mmCIF file of C-alpha atoms in Angstrom:
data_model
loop_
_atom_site.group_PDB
_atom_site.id
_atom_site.type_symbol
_atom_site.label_atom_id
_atom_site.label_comp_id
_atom_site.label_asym_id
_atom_site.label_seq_id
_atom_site.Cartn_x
_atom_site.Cartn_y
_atom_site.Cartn_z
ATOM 1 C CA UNK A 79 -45.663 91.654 -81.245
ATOM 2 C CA UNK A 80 -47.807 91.831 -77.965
ATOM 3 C CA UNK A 81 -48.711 95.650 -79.215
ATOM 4 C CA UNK A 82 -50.109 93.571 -81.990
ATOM 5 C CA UNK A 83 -52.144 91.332 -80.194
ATOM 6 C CA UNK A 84 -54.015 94.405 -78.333
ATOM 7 C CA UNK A 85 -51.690 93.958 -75.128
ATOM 8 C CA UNK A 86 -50.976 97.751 -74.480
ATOM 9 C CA UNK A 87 -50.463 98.316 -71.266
ATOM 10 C CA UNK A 88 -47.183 97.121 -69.511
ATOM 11 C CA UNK A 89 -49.026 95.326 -67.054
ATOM 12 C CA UNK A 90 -50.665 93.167 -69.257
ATOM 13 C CA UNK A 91 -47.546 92.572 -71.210
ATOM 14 C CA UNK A 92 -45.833 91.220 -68.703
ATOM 15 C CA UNK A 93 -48.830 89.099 -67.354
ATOM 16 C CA UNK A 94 -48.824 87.320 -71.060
ATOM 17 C CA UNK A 95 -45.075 86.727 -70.733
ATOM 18 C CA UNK A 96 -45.770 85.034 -67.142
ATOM 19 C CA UNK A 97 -48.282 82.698 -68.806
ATOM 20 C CA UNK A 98 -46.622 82.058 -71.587
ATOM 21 C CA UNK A 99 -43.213 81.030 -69.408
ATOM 22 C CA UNK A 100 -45.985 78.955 -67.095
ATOM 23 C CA UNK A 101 -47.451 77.279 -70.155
ATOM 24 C CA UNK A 102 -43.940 76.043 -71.500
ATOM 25 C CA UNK A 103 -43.133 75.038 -68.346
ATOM 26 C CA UNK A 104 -46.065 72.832 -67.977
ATOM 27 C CA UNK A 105 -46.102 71.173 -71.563
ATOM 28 C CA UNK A 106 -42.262 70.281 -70.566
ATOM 29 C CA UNK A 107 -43.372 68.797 -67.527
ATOM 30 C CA UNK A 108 -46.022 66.538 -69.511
ATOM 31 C CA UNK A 109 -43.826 65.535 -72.031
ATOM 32 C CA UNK A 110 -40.750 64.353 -69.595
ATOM 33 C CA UNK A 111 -43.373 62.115 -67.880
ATOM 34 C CA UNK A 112 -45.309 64.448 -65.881
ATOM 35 C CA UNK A 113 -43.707 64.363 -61.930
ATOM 36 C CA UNK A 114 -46.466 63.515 -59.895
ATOM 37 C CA UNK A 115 -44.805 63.943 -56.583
ATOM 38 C CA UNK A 116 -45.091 67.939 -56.440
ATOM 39 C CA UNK A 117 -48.066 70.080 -56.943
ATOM 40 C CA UNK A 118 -47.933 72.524 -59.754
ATOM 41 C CA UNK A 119 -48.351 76.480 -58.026
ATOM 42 C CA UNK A 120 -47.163 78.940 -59.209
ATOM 43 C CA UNK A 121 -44.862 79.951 -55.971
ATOM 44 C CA UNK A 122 -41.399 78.948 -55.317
ATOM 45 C CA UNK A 123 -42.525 76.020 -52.873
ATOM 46 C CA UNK A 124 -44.408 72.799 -53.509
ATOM 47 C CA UNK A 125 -46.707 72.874 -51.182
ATOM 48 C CA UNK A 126 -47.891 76.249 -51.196
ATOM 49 C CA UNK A 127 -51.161 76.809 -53.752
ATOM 50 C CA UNK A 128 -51.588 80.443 -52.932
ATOM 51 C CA UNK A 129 -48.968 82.359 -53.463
ATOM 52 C CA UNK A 130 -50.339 85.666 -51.199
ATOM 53 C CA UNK A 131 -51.165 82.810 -48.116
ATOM 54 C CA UNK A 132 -47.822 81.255 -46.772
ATOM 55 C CA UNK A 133 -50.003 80.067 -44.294
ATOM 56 C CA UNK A 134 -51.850 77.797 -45.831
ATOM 57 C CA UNK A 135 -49.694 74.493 -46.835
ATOM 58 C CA UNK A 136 -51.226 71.421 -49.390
ATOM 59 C CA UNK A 137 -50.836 68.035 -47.723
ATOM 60 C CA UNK A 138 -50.147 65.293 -49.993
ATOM 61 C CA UNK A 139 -52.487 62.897 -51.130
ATOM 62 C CA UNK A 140 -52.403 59.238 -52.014
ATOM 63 C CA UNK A 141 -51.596 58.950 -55.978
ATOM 64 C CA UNK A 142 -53.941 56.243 -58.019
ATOM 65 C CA UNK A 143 -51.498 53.559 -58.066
ATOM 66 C CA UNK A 144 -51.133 53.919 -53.899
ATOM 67 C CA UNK A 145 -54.401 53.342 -53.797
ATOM 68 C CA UNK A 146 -54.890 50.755 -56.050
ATOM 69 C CA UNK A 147 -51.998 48.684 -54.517
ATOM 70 C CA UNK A 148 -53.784 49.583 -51.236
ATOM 71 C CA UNK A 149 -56.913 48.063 -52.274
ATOM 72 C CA UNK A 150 -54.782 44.618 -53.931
ATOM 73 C CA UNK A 151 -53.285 44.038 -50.601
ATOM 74 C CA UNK A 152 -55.970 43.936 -48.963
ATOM 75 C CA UNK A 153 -58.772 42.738 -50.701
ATOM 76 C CA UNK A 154 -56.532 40.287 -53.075
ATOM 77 C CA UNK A 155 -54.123 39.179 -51.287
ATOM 78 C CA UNK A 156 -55.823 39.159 -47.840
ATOM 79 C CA UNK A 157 -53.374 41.352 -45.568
ATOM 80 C CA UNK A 158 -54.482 42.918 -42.329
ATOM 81 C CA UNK A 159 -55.451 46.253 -42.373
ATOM 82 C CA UNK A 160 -52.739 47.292 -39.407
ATOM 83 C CA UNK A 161 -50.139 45.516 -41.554
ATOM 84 C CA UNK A 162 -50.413 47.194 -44.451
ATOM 85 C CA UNK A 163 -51.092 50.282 -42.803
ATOM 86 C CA UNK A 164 -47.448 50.275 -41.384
ATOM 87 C CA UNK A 165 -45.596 48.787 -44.398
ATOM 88 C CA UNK A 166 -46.559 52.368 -45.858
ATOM 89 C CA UNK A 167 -47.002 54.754 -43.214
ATOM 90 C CA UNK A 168 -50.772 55.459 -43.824
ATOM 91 C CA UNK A 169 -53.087 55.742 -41.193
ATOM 92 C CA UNK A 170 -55.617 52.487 -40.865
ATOM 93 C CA UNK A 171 -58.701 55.003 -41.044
ATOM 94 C CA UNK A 172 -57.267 56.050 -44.592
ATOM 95 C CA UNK A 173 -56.713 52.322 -45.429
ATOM 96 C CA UNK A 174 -60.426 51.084 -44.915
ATOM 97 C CA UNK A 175 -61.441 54.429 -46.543
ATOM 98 C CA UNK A 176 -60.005 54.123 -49.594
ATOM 99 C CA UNK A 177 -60.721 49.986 -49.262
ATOM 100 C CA UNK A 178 -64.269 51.051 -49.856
ATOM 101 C CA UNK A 179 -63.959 53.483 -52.273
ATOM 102 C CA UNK A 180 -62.340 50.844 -54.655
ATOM 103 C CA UNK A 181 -64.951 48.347 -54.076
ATOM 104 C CA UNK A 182 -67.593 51.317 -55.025
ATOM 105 C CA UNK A 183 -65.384 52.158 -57.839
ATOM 106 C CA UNK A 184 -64.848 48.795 -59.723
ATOM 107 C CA UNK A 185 -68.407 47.928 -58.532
ATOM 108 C CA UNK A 186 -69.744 51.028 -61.058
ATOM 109 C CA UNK A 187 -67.063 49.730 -63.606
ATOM 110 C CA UNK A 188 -68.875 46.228 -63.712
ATOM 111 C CA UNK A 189 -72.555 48.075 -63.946
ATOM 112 C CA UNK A 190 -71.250 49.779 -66.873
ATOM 113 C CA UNK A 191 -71.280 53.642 -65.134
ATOM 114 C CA UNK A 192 -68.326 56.186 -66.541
ATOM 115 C CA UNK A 193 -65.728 57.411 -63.840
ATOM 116 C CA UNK A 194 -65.071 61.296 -64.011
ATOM 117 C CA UNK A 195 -61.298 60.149 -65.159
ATOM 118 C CA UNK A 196 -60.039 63.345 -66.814
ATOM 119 C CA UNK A 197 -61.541 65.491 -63.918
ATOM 120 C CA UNK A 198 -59.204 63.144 -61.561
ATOM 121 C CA UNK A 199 -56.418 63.205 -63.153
ATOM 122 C CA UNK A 200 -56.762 67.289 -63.582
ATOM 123 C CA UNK A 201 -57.319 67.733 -59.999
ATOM 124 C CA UNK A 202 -54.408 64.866 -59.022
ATOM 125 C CA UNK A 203 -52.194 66.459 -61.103
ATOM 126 C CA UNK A 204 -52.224 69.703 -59.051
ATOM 127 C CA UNK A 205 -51.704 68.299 -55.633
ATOM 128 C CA UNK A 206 -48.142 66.736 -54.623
ATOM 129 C CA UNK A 207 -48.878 63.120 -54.486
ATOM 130 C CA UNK A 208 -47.242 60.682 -52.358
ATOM 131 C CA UNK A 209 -45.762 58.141 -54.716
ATOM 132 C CA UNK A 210 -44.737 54.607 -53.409
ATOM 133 C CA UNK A 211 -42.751 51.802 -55.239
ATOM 134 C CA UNK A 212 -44.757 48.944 -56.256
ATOM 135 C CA UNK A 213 -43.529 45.681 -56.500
ATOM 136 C CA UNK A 214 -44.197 43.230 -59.474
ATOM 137 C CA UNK A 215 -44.462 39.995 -59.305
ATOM 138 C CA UNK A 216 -40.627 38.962 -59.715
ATOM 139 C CA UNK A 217 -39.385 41.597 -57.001
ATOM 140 C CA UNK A 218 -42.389 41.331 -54.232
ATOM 141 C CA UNK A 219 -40.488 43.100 -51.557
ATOM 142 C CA UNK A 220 -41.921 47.160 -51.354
ATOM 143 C CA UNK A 221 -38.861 49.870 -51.592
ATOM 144 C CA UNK A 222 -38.787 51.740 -47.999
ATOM 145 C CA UNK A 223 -40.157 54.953 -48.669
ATOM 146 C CA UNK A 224 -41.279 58.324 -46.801
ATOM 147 C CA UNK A 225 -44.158 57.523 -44.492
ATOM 148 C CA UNK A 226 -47.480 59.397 -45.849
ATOM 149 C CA UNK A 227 -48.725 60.542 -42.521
ATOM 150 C CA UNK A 228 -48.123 59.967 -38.864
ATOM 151 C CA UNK A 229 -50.132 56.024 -37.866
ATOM 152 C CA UNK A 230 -50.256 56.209 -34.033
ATOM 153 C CA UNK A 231 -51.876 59.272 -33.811
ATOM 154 C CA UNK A 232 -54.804 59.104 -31.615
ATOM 155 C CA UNK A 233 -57.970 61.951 -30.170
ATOM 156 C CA UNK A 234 -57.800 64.069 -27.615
ATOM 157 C CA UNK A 235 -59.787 62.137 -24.876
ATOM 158 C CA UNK A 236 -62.460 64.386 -23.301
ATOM 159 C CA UNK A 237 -61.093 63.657 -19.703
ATOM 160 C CA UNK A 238 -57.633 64.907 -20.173
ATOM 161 C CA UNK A 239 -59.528 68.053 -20.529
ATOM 162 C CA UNK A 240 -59.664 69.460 -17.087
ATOM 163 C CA UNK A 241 -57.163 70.303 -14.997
ATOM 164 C CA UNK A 242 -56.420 67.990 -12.052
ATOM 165 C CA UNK A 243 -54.331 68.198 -8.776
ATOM 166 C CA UNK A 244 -53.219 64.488 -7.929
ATOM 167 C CA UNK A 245 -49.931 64.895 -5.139
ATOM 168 C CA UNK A 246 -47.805 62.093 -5.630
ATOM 169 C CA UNK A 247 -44.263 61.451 -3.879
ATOM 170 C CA UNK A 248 -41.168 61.956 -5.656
ATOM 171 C CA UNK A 249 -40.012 58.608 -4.702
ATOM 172 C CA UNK A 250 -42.560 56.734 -6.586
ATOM 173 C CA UNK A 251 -42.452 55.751 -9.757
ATOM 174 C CA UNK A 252 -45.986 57.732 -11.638
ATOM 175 C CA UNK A 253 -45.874 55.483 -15.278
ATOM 176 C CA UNK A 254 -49.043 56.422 -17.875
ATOM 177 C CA UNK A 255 -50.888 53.998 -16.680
ATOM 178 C CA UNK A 256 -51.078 55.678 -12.672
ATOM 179 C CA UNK A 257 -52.071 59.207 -15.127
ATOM 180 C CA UNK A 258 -54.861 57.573 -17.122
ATOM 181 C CA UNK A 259 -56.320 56.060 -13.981
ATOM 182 C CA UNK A 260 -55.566 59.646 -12.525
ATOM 183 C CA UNK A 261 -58.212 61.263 -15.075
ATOM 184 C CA UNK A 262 -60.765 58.043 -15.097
ATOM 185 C CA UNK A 263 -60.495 54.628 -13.547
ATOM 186 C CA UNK A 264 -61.636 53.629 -17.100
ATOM 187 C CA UNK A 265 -59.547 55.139 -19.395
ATOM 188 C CA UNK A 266 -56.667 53.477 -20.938
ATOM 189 C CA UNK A 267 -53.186 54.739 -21.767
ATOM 190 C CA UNK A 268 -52.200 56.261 -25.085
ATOM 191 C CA UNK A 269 -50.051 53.406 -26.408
ATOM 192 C CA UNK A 270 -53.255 51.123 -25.227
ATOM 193 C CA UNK A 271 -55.821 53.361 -26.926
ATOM 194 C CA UNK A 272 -52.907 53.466 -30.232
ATOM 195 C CA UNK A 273 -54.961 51.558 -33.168
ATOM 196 C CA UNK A 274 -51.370 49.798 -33.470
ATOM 197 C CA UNK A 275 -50.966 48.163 -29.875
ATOM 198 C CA UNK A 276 -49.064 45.581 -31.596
ATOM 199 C CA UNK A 277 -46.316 47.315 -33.484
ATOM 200 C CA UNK A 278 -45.816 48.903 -29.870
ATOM 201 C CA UNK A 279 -45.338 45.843 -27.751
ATOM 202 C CA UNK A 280 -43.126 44.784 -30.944
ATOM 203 C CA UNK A 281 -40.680 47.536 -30.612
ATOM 204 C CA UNK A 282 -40.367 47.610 -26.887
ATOM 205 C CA UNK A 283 -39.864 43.862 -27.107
ATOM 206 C CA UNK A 284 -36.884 45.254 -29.423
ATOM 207 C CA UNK A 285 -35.626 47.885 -27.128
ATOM 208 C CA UNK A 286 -35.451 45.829 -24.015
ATOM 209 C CA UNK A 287 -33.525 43.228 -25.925
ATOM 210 C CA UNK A 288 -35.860 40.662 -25.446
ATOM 211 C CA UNK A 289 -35.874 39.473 -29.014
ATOM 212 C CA UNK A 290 -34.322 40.535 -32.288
ATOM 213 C CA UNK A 291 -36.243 43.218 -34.911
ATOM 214 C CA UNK A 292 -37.117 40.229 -37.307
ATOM 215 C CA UNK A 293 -38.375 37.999 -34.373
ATOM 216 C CA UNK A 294 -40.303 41.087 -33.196
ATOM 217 C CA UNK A 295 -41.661 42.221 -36.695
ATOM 218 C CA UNK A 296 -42.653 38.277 -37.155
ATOM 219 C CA UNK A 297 -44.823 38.512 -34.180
ATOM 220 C CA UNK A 298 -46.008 41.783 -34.909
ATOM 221 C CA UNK A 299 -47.325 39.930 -37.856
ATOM 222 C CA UNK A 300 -48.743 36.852 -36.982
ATOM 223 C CA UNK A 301 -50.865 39.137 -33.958
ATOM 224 C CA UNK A 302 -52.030 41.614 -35.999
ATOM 225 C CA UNK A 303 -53.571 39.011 -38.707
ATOM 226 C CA UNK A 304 -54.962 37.645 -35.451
ATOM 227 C CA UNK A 305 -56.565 40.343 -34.227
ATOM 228 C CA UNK A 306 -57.799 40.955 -37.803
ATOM 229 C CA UNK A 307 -59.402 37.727 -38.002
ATOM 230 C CA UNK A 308 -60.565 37.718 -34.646
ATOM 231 C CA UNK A 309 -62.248 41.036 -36.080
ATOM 232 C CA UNK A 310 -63.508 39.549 -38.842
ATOM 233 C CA UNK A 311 -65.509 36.560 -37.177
ATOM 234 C CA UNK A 312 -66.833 38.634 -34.386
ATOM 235 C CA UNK A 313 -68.185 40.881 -37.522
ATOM 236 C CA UNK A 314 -69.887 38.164 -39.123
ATOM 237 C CA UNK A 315 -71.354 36.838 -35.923
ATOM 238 C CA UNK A 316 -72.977 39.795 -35.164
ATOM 239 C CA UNK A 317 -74.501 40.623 -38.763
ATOM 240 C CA UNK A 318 -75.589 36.932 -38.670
ATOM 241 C CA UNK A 319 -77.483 37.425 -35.421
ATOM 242 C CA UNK A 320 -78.977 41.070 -36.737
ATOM 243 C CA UNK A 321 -80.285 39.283 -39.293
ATOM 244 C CA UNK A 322 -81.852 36.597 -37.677
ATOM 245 C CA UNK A 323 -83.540 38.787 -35.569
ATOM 246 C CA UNK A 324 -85.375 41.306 -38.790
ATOM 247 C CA UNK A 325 -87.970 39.507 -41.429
ATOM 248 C CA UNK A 326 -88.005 40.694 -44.472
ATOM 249 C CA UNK A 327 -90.486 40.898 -46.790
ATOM 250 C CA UNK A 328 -89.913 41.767 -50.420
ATOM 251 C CA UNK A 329 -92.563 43.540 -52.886
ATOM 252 C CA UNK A 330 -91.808 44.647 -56.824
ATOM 253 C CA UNK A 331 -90.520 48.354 -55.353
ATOM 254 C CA UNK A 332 -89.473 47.395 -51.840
ATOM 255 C CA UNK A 333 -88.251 45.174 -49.100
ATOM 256 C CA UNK A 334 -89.918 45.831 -45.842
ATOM 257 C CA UNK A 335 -88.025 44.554 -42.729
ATOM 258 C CA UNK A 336 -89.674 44.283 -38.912
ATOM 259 C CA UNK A 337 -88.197 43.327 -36.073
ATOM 260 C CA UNK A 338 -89.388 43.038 -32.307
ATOM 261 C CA UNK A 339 -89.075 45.389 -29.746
ATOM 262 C CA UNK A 340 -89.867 45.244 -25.970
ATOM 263 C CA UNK A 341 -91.561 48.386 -25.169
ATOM 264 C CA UNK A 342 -90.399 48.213 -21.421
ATOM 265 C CA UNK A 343 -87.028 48.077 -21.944
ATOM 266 C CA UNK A 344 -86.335 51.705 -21.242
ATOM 267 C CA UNK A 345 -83.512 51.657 -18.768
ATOM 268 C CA UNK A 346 -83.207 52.767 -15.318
ATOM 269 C CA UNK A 347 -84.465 55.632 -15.315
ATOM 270 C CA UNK A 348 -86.554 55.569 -18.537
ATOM 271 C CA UNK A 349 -84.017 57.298 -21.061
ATOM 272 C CA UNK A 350 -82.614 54.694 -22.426
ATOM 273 C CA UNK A 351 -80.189 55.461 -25.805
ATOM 274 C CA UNK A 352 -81.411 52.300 -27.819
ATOM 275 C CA UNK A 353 -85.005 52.822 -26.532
ATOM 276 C CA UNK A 354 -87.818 52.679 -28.730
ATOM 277 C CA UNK A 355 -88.664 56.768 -29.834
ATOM 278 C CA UNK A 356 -85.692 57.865 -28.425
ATOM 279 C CA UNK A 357 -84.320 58.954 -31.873
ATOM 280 C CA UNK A 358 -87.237 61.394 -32.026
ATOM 281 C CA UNK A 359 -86.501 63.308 -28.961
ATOM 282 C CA UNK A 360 -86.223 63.156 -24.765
ATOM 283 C CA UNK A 361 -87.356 65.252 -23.094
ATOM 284 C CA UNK A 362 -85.053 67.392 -20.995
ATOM 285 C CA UNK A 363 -84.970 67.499 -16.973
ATOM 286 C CA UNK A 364 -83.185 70.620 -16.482
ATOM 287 C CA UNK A 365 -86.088 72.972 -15.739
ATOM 288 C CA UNK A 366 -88.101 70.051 -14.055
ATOM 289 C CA UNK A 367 -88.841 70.727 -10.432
ATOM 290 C CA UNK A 368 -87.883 68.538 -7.714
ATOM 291 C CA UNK A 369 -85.222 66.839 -10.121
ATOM 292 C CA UNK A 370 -81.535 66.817 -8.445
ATOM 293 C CA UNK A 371 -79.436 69.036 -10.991
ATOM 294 C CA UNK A 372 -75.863 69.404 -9.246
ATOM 295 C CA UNK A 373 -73.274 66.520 -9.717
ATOM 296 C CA UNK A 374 -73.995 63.700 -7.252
ATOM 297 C CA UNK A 375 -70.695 61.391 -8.454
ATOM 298 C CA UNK A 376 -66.962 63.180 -8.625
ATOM 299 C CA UNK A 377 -65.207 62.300 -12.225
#
């Protein structure tokens, strides 16, 4: 039969059986439901798409309805963006990312533009997905589940960078916040820089036996809506007061917006970042004679 179909070489017989086992294998998949929560490669493992580069490994990604009950959570029901970012164990970043890429999304659904749906679905269906159970309305309470990705993780600050000799004696106590004022008498410690300070201070309340886990996760709760609408009126505050300070002037093609500008305020020493022109270029001092170029302050 595969002499027949002009397949005479052994090699390519047996690459037609391959893709013939690989095509049955993926119309079975499709008609049991299609399981979402693995990529399809062709390798033994699930998270490997190419089969000659073990090094390589495919991190999950968020699956439509994650998303979507993402974007109902917060925009629908009003939830802070640290609480739902710890219910399931995506990072807040993520959250407000793919906040406003629904609101982009069902705003071209009400213009009447088409969403590249089959090309989605094609390229979700390739890439293990990270499913989550979502309530309905008679059973609110979300399933625990496997966290997506880690949500304290924070950068590698820039003065933690160089190596530093501080002598200390043994029979002191050195805690993270004697390290951080170590590197700078600015810089904060990790579970201070953490976007979820909150959740912290909640489980150490827990772990010192101050107060029980649902006292703790209660005011975990009521301080992180807080803090989010804290966030949320100091954001409006300020975009009121930008745009009290532009006039804007609207024509049939555009809207033309001025606002004043002190020409002296340049700063110290006349370099000043939010200076008027210095988005097209300062000039640089290095090669300027007479100008002090060797550290003058220790970090």
């Amino acid at each position: 039969m595969l002499r027949e179909r002009g397949l005479r070489t052994l090699g390519r017989q047996d690459m037609k059986r391959f893709l013939d086992r690989l095509d049955s294998r993926w119309r079975e998949r499709q008609s049991n439901g299609g399981d979402r929560s693995s990529g399809f490669y062709l390798g033994p493992h699930t998270d490997q798409p190419f089969p000659l580069n073990p090094q390589f490994r495919s991190q999950p990604v968020l699956s439509e309805p994650a998303r979507e009950w993402i974007w109902r959570r917060v925009v629908q029901k009003g939830e802070a963006l640290k609480i739902v970012s710890a219910d399931m164990g995506v990072d807040i970043r993520r959250v407000a990312a793919v906040v406003r890429l629904k609101e982009v999304e069902k705003r071209w659904l009400q213009n009447g533009k088409k969403l590249a749906t089959p090309y989605s679905e094609a390229i979700m269906s390739m890439l293990p997905q990270t499913q989550y159970f979502i309530p309905n309305n008679k059973d609110p309470q979300t399933a625990p589940h496997e966290p997506h990705e880690p949500i304290n993780e924070i950068h590698t600050h820039g003065h933690t960078l160089q190596q530093l000799f501080w002598p200390v004696a043994e029979s002191r106590a050195f805690t993270r916040e004697d390290a951080a004022s170590a590197f700078s008498p600015i810089m904060l410690t990790p579970e201070r820089r953490s976007p979820h300070t909150e959740l912290i201070d909640a489980e150490k309340a827990v772990i010192s036996n101050e107060m029980s886990r649902a006292e703790a996760m209660d005011m975990w709760r009521q301080r992180a809506e807080k803090n989010q609408a804290d966030l949320n009126r100091r954001m409006e505050e300020k975009l009121k007061t930008d745009r009290a300070c532009v006039t804007s002037v609207h024509t049939d093609r555009f809207e033309f917006r001025f606002k004043d500008f002190d020409s002296e305020n340049v700063g110290k020493l006349g370099r000043k970042r939010d200076a008027i022109g210095h988005k097209y270029g300062v000039p640089n001092y290095d090669r300027k004679r007479g100008a002090v170029k060797i550290p003058t302050s220790v970090p």
